[in-house]
GROMACS .gro file of C-alpha atoms in nm:
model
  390
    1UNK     CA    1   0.641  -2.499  -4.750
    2UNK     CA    2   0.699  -2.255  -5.015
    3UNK     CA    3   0.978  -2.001  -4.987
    4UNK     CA    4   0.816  -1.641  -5.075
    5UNK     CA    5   1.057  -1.489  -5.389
    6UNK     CA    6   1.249  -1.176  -5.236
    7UNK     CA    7   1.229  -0.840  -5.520
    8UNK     CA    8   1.599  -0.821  -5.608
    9UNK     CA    9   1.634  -0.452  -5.568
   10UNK     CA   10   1.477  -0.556  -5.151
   11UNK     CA   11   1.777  -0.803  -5.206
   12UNK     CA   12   2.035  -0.546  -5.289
   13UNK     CA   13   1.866  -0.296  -5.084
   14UNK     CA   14   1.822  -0.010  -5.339
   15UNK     CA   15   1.561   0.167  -5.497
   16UNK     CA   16   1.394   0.046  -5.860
   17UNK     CA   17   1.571   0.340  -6.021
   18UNK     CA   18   1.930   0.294  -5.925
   19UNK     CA   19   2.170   0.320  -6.160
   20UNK     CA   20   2.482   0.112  -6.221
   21UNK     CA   21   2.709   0.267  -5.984
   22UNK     CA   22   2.469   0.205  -5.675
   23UNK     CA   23   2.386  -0.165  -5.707
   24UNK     CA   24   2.783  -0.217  -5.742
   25UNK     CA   25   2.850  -0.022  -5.441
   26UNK     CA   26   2.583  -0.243  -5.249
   27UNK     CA   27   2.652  -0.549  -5.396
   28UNK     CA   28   3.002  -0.554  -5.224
   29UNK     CA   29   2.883  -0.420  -4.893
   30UNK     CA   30   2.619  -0.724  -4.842
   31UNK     CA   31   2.873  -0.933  -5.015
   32UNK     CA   32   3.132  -0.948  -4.767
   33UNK     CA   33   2.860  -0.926  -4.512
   34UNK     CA   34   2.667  -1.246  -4.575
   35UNK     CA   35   3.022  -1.443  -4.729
   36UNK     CA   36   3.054  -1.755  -4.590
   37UNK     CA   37   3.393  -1.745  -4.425
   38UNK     CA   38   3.303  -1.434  -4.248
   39UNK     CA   39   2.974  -1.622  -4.094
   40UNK     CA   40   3.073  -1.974  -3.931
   41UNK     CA   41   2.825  -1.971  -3.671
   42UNK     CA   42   2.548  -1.941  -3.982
   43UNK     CA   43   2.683  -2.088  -4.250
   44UNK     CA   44   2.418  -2.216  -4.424
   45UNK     CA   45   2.176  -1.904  -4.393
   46UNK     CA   46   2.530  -1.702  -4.524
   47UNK     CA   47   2.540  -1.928  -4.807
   48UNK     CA   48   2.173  -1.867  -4.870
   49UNK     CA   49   2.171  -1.512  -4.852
   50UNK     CA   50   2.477  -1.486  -5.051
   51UNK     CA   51   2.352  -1.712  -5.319
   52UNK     CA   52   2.059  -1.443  -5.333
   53UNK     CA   53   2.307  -1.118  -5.383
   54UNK     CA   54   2.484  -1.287  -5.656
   55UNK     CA   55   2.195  -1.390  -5.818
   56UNK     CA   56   2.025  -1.056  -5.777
   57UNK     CA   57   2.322  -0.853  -5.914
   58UNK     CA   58   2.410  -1.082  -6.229
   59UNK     CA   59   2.021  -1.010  -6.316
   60UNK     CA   60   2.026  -0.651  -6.236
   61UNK     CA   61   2.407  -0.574  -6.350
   62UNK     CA   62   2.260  -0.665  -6.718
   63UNK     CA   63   2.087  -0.400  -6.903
   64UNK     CA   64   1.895  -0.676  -7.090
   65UNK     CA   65   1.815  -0.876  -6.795
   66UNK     CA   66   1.746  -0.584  -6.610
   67UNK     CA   67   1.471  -0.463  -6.833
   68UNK     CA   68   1.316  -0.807  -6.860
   69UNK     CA   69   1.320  -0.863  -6.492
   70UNK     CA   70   1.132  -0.463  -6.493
   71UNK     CA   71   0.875  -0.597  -6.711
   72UNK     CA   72   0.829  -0.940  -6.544
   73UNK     CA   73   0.884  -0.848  -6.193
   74UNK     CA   74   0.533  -0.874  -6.046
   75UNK     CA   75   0.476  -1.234  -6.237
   76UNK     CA   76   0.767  -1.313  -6.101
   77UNK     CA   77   0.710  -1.223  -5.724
   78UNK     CA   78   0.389  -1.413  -5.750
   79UNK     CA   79   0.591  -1.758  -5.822
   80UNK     CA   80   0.528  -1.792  -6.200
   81UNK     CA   81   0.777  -1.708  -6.494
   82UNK     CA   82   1.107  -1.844  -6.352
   83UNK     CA   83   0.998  -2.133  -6.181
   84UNK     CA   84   0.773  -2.346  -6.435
   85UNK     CA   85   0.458  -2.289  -6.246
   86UNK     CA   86   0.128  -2.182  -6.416
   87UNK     CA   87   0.071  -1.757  -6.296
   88UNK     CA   88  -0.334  -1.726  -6.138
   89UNK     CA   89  -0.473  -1.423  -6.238
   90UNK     CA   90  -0.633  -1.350  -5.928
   91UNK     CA   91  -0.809  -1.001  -6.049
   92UNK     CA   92  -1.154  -0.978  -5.947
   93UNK     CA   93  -1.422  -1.143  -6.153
   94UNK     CA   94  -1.680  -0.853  -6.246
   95UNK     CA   95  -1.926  -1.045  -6.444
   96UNK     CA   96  -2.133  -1.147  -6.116
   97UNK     CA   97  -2.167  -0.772  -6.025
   98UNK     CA   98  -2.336  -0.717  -6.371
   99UNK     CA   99  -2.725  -0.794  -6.204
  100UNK     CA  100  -2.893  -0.651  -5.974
  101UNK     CA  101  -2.921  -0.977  -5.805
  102UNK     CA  102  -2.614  -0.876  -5.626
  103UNK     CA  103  -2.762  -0.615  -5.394
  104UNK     CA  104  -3.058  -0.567  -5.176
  105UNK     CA  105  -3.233  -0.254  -5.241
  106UNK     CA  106  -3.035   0.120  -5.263
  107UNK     CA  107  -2.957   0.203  -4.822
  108UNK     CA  108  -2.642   0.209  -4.739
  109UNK     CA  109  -2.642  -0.146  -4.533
  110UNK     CA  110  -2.402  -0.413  -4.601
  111UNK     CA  111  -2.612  -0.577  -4.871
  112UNK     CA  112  -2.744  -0.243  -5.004
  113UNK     CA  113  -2.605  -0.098  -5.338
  114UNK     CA  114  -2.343   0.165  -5.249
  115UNK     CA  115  -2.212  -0.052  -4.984
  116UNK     CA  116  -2.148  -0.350  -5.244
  117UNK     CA  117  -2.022  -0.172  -5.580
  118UNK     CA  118  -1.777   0.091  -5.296
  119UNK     CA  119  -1.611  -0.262  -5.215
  120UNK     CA  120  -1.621  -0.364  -5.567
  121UNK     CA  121  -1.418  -0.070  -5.710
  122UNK     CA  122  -1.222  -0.047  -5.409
  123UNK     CA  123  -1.094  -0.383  -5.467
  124UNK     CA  124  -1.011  -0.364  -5.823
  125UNK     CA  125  -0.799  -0.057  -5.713
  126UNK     CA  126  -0.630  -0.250  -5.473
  127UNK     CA  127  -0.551  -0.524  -5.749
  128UNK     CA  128  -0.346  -0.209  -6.001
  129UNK     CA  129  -0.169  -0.064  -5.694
  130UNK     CA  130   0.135  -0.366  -5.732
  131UNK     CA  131   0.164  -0.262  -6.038
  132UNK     CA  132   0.196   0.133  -5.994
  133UNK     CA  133   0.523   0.305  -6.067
  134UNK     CA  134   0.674   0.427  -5.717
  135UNK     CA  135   0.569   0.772  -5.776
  136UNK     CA  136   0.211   0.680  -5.841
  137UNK     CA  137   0.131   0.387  -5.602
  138UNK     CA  138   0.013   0.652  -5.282
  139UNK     CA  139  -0.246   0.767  -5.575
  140UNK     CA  140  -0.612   0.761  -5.391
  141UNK     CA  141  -0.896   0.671  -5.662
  142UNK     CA  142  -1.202   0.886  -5.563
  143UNK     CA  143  -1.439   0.660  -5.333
  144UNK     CA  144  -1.767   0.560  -5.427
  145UNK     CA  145  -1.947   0.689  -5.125
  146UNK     CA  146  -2.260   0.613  -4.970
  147UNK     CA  147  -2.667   0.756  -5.085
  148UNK     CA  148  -2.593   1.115  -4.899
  149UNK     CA  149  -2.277   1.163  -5.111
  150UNK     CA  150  -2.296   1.468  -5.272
  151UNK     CA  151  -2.292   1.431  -5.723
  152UNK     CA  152  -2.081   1.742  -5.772
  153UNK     CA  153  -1.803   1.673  -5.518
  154UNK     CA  154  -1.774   1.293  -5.481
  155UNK     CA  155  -2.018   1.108  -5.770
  156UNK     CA  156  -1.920   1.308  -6.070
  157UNK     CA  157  -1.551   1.247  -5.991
  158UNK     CA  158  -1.594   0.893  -5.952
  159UNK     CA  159  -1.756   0.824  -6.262
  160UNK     CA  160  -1.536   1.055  -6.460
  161UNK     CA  161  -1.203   0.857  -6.327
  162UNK     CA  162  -1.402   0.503  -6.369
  163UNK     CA  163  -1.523   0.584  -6.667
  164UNK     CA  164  -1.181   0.609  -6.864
  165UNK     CA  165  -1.041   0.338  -6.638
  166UNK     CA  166  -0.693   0.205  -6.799
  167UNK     CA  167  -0.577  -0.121  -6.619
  168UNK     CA  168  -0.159  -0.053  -6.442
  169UNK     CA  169  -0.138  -0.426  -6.487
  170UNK     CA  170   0.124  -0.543  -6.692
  171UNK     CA  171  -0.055  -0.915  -6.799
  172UNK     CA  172   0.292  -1.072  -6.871
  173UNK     CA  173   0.187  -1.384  -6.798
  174UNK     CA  174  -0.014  -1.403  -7.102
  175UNK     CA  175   0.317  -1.393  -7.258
  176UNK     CA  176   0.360  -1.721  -7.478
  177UNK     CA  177   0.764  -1.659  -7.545
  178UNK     CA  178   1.057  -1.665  -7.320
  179UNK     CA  179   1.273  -1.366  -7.503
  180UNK     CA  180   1.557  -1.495  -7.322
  181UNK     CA  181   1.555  -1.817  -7.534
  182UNK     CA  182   1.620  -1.634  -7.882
  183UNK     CA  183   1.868  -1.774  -8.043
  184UNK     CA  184   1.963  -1.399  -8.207
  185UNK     CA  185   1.891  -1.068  -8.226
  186UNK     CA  186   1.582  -1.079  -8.481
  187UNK     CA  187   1.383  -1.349  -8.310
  188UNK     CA  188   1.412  -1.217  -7.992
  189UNK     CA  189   1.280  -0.878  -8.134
  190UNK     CA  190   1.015  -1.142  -8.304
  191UNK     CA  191   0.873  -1.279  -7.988
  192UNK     CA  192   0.865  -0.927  -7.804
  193UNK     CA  193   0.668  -0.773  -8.006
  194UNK     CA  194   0.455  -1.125  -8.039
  195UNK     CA  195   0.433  -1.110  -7.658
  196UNK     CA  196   0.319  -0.752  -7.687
  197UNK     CA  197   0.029  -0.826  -7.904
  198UNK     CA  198  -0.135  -1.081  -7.663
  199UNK     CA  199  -0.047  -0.862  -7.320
  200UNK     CA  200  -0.218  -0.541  -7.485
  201UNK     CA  201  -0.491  -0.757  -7.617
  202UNK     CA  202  -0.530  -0.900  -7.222
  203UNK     CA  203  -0.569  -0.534  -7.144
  204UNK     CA  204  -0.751  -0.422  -7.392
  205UNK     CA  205  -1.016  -0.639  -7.275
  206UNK     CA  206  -1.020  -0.592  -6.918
  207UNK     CA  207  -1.038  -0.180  -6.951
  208UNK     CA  208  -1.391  -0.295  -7.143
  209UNK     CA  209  -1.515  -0.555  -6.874
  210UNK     CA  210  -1.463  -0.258  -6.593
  211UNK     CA  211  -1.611   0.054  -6.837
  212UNK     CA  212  -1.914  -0.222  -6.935
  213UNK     CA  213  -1.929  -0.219  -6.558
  214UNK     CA  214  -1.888   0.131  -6.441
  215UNK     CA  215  -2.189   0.186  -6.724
  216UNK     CA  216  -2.432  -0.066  -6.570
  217UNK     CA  217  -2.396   0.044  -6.201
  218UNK     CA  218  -2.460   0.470  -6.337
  219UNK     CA  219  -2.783   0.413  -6.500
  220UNK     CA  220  -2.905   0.277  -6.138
  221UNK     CA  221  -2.755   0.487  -5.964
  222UNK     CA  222  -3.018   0.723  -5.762
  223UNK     CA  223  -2.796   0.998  -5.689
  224UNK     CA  224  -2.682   0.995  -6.092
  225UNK     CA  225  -3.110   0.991  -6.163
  226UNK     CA  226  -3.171   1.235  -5.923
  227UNK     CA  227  -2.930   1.488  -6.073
  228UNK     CA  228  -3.010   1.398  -6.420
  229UNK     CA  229  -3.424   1.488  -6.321
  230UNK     CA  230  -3.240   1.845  -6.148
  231UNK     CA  231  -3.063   1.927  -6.458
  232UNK     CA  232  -3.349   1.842  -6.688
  233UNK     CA  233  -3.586   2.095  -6.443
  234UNK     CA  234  -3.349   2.335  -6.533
  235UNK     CA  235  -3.324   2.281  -6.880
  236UNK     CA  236  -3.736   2.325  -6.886
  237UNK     CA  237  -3.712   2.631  -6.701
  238UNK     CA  238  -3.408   2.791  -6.903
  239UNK     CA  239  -3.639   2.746  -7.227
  240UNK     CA  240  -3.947   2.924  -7.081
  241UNK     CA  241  -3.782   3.198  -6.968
  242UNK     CA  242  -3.575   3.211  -7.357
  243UNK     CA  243  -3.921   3.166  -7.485
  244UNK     CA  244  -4.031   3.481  -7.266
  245UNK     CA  245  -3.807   3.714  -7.334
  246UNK     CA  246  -3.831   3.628  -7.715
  247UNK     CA  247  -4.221   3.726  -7.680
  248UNK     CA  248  -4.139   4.022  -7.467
  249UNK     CA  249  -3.863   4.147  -7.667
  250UNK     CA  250  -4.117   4.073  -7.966
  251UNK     CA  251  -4.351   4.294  -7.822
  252UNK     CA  252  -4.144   4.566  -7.722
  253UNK     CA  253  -4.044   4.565  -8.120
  254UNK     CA  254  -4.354   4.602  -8.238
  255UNK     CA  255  -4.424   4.924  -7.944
  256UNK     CA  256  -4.099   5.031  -8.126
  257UNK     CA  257  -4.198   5.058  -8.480
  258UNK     CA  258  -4.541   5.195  -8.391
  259UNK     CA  259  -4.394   5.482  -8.243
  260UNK     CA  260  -4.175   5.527  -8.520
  261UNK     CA  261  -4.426   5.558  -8.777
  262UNK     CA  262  -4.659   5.732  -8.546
  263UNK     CA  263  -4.342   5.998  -8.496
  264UNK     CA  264  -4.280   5.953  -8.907
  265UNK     CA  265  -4.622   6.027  -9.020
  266UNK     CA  266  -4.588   6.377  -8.772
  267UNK     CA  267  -4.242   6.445  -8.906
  268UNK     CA  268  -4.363   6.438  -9.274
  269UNK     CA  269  -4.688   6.660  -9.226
  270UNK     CA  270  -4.446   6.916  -9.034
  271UNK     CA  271  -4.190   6.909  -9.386
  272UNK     CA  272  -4.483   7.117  -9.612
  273UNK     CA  273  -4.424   7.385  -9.331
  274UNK     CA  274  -4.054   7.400  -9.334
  275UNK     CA  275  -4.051   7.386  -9.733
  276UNK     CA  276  -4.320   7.685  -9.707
  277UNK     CA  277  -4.050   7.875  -9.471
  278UNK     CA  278  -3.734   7.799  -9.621
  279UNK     CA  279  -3.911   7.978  -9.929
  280UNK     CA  280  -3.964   8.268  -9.800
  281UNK     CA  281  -3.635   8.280  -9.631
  282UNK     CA  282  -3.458   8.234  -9.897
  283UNK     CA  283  -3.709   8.467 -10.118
  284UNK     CA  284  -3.582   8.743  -9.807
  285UNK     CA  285  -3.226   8.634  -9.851
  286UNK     CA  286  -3.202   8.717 -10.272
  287UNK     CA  287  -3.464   8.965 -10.240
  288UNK     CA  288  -3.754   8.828 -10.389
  289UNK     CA  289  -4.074   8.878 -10.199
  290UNK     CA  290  -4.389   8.802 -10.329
  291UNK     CA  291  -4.710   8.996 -10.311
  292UNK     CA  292  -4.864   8.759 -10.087
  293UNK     CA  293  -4.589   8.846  -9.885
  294UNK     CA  294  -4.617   9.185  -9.939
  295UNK     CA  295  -5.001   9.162  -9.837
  296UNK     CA  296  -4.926   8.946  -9.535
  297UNK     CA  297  -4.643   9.209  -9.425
  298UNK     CA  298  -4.944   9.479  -9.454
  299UNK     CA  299  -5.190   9.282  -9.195
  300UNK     CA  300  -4.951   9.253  -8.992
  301UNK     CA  301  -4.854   9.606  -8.952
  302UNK     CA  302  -4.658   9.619  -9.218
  303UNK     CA  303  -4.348   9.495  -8.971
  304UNK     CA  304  -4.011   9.432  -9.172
  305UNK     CA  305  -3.921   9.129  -9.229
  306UNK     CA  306  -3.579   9.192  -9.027
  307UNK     CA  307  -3.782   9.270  -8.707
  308UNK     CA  308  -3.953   8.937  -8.737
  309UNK     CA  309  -3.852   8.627  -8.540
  310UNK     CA  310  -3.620   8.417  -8.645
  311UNK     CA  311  -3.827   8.100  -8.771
  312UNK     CA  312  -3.690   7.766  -8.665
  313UNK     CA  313  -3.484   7.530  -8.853
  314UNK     CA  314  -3.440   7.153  -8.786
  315UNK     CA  315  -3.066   7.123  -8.730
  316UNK     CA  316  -3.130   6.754  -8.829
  317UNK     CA  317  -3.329   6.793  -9.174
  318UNK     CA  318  -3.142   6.820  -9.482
  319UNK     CA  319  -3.350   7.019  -9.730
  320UNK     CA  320  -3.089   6.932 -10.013
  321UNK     CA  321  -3.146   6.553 -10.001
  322UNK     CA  322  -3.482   6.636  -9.835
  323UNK     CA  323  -3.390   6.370  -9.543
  324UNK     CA  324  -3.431   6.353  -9.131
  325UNK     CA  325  -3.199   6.219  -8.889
  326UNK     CA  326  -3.185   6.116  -8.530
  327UNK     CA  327  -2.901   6.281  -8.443
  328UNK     CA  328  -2.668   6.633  -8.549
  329UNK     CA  329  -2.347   6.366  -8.534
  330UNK     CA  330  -2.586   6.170  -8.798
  331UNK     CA  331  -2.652   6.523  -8.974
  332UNK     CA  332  -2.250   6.592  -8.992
  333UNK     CA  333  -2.190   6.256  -9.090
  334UNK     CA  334  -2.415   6.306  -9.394
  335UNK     CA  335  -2.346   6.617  -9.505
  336UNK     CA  336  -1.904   6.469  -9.525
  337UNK     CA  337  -2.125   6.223  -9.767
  338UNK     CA  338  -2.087   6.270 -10.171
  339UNK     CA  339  -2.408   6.251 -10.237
  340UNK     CA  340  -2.509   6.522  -9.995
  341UNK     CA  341  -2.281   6.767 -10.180
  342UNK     CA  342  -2.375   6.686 -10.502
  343UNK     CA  343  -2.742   6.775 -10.399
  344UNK     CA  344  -2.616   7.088 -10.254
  345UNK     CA  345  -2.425   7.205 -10.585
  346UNK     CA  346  -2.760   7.107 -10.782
  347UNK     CA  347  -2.978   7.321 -10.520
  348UNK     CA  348  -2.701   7.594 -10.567
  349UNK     CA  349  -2.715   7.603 -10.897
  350UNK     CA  350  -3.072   7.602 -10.969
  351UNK     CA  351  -3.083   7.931 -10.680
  352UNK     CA  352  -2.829   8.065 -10.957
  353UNK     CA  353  -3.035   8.057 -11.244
  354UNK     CA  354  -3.357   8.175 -11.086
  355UNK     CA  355  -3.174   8.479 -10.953
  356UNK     CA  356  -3.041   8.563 -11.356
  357UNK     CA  357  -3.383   8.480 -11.445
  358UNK     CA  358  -3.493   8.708 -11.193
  359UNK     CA  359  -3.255   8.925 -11.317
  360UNK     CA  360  -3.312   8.936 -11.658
  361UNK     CA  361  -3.702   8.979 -11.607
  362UNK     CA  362  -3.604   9.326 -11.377
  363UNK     CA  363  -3.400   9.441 -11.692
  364UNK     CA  364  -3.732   9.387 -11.903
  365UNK     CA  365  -3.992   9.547 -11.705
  366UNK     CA  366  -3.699   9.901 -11.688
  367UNK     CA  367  -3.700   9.850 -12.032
  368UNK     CA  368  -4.075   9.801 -12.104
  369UNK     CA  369  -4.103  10.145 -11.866
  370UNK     CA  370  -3.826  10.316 -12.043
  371UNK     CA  371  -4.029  10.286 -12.416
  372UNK     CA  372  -4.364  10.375 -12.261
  373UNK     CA  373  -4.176  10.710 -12.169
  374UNK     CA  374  -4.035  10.765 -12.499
  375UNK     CA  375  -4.396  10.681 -12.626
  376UNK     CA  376  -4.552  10.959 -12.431
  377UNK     CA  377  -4.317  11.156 -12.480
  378UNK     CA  378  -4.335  11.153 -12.881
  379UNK     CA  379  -4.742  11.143 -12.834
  380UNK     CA  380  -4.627  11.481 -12.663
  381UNK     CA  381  -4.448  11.647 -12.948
  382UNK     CA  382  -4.673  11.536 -13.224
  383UNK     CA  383  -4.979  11.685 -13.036
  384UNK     CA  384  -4.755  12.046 -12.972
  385UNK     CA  385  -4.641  12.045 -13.393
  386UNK     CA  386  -5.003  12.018 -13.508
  387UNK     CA  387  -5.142  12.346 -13.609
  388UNK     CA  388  -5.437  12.457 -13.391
  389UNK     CA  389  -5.799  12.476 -13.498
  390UNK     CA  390  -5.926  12.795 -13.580
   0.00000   0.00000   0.00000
């Protein structure tokens, strides 16, 4: 009958992370419990148990021995690496589980898909939890569920966890080198990181064999097809509706610029108007009417000009850059612009020299009137010194 290997910290009765102090302190307790002069009526389970504390605290007492015992422990609790027996992998063998020969159709029966592959995973779970830290063995992996689960709340989950799976096994007995055998310092650090080569190589390829897995049972999974079909309706109906609105929008463009030119071509017949009236207002301001002015005053009843109404001005037309805007903020904006006041010094300037040309042509006609007068005049006194006829 085998004996079933006790964890040394169970032995010493203290927790995986106690320190130095602690072990000591219950080494001596059980110690003088289980000696064997203090237990005559059970000597030889005394010696037995005693045997075990003193072997457990030599092991655990040693940083060195500690930390391979840490690394080792499960291999060792399973009867291999301290004995001379050969350790059994006894993880679960996924390859038969890779054809769908394995299930019977997709209910939820005993022999029907979800009922098979929820075992499957459930078991391979089961196989890491040994080899958990404490504070992450009461972890629960997200369950497989059954053909009514629902994809956002228990199938996406699953296959997001599964999908990255990363083995808590620590495959030490893949180890080919006892460190505890180097003769020094070097070789030991040799065959660790010898050791460490084959043990990550060990996991390396399990993580594949369960994310080869995890891939084969998603692509037949219903509940994964069915959503995929879902989000692919969507996708159909998210492009016809883009592909609407970029037709209506299209439209309503074209609507746009049509009234825009129909609301430019207006605009611009209207300017020969305003050009005709901002003439004659400024003509009123400087004082130069014109006689078709003059004539029009007369049919109208010879009204003055000040009596007249007040003609309309686009507050959102500059004649001096002889440009329209939407807006008056547009209109203020542009007339802060250089440009704008450049054209209004040219326009002011030009107004300048038509008035002194105005001017000067006034000074001309008094003039011209001034020498007919004189003319007369001397016609006058050569006609009164000529003698008369008898």
């Amino acid at each position: 009958m085998t004996t079933k290997i006790k964890c040394y910290y169970d032995v010493l009765g203290v927790p995986r992370d106690a320190n130095a102090e602690d072990m000591k302190k219950s080494y001596r307790k059980l110690a003088l419990k289980w000696h064997p002069d203090k237990n005559p009526d059970c000597l030889e389970e005394a010696t037995n148990q005693f045997r075990l504390i003193q072997q457990a605290y030599e092991v655990l007492s040693d940083p060195q021995e500690r930390a391979w015992y840490d690394n080792h422990r499960e291999a060792i609790l399973r009867g291999g690496l301290g004995k001379g027996d050969n350790y059994t992998d006894d993880s679960l063998d996924v390859f038969e589980y890779f054809t769908s020969s394995c299930y019977s159709g997709f209910g939820d029966d005993d022999k029907g898909f979800y009922a098979v592959y929820r075992k499957v995973f459930k078991t391979i779970f089961e196989q890491d939890v040994p080899f958990m830290d404490d504070k992450d063995s009461d972890f629960e992996y997200p369950d497989f569920g059954n053909s009514k689960s629902s994809y956002e709340e228990d199938v996406r989950p699953f296959y997001d966890f599964w999908s990255s799976y990363f083995t808590t096994k620590s495959y030490v007995w893949v180890e080919k080198y006892d460190t505890r055998e180097a003769p020094d310092r070097y070789s030991r650090r040799k065959a660790e990181a010898e050791n460490k080569k084959f043990k990550d190589a060990a996991k390396k390829e399990r993580n594949e064999e369960i994310r080869n897995l995890v891939a084969f049972v998603k692509k037949r999974d219903k509940r994964v097809q069915a959503y995929r079909e879902q989000m692919e309706e969507k996708a159909r109906e998210s492009a016809k509706k883009v592909v609407e609105n970029r037709e209506k929008k299209k439209r309503e463009r074209l609507e746009a610029m049509q009234s825009y030119q129909d609301v430019g071509w207006s605009s611009t017949a209207g300017l020969e108007d305003q050009f005709v009236q901002l003439e004659k207002t400024l003509a009123k301001h400087h004082g130069d009417e014109s006689e078709s002015d003059i004539d029009e005053n007369e049919q109208n009843g010879n009204e003055s000009i000040e009596e007249e109404e007040e003609i309309p001005i686009d507050n959102t037309y500059c004649f001096a850059c002889n440009k329209s805007f939407k807006s008056e903020k547009s209109m203020a904006n542009h007339e802060k612009s250089k440009k704008h006041k450049d054209n209004v010094a040219i326009l002011r300037d030009q107004l300048l020299e038509e008035d002194e040309d105005n001017s000067i042509d006034k000074k001309d006609e008094d003039n011209i009137d001034l020498q007919d007068d004189d003319l007369e005049d001397e016609i006058q006194d050569l006609t009164l010194d000529q003698p008369k006829s008898k």
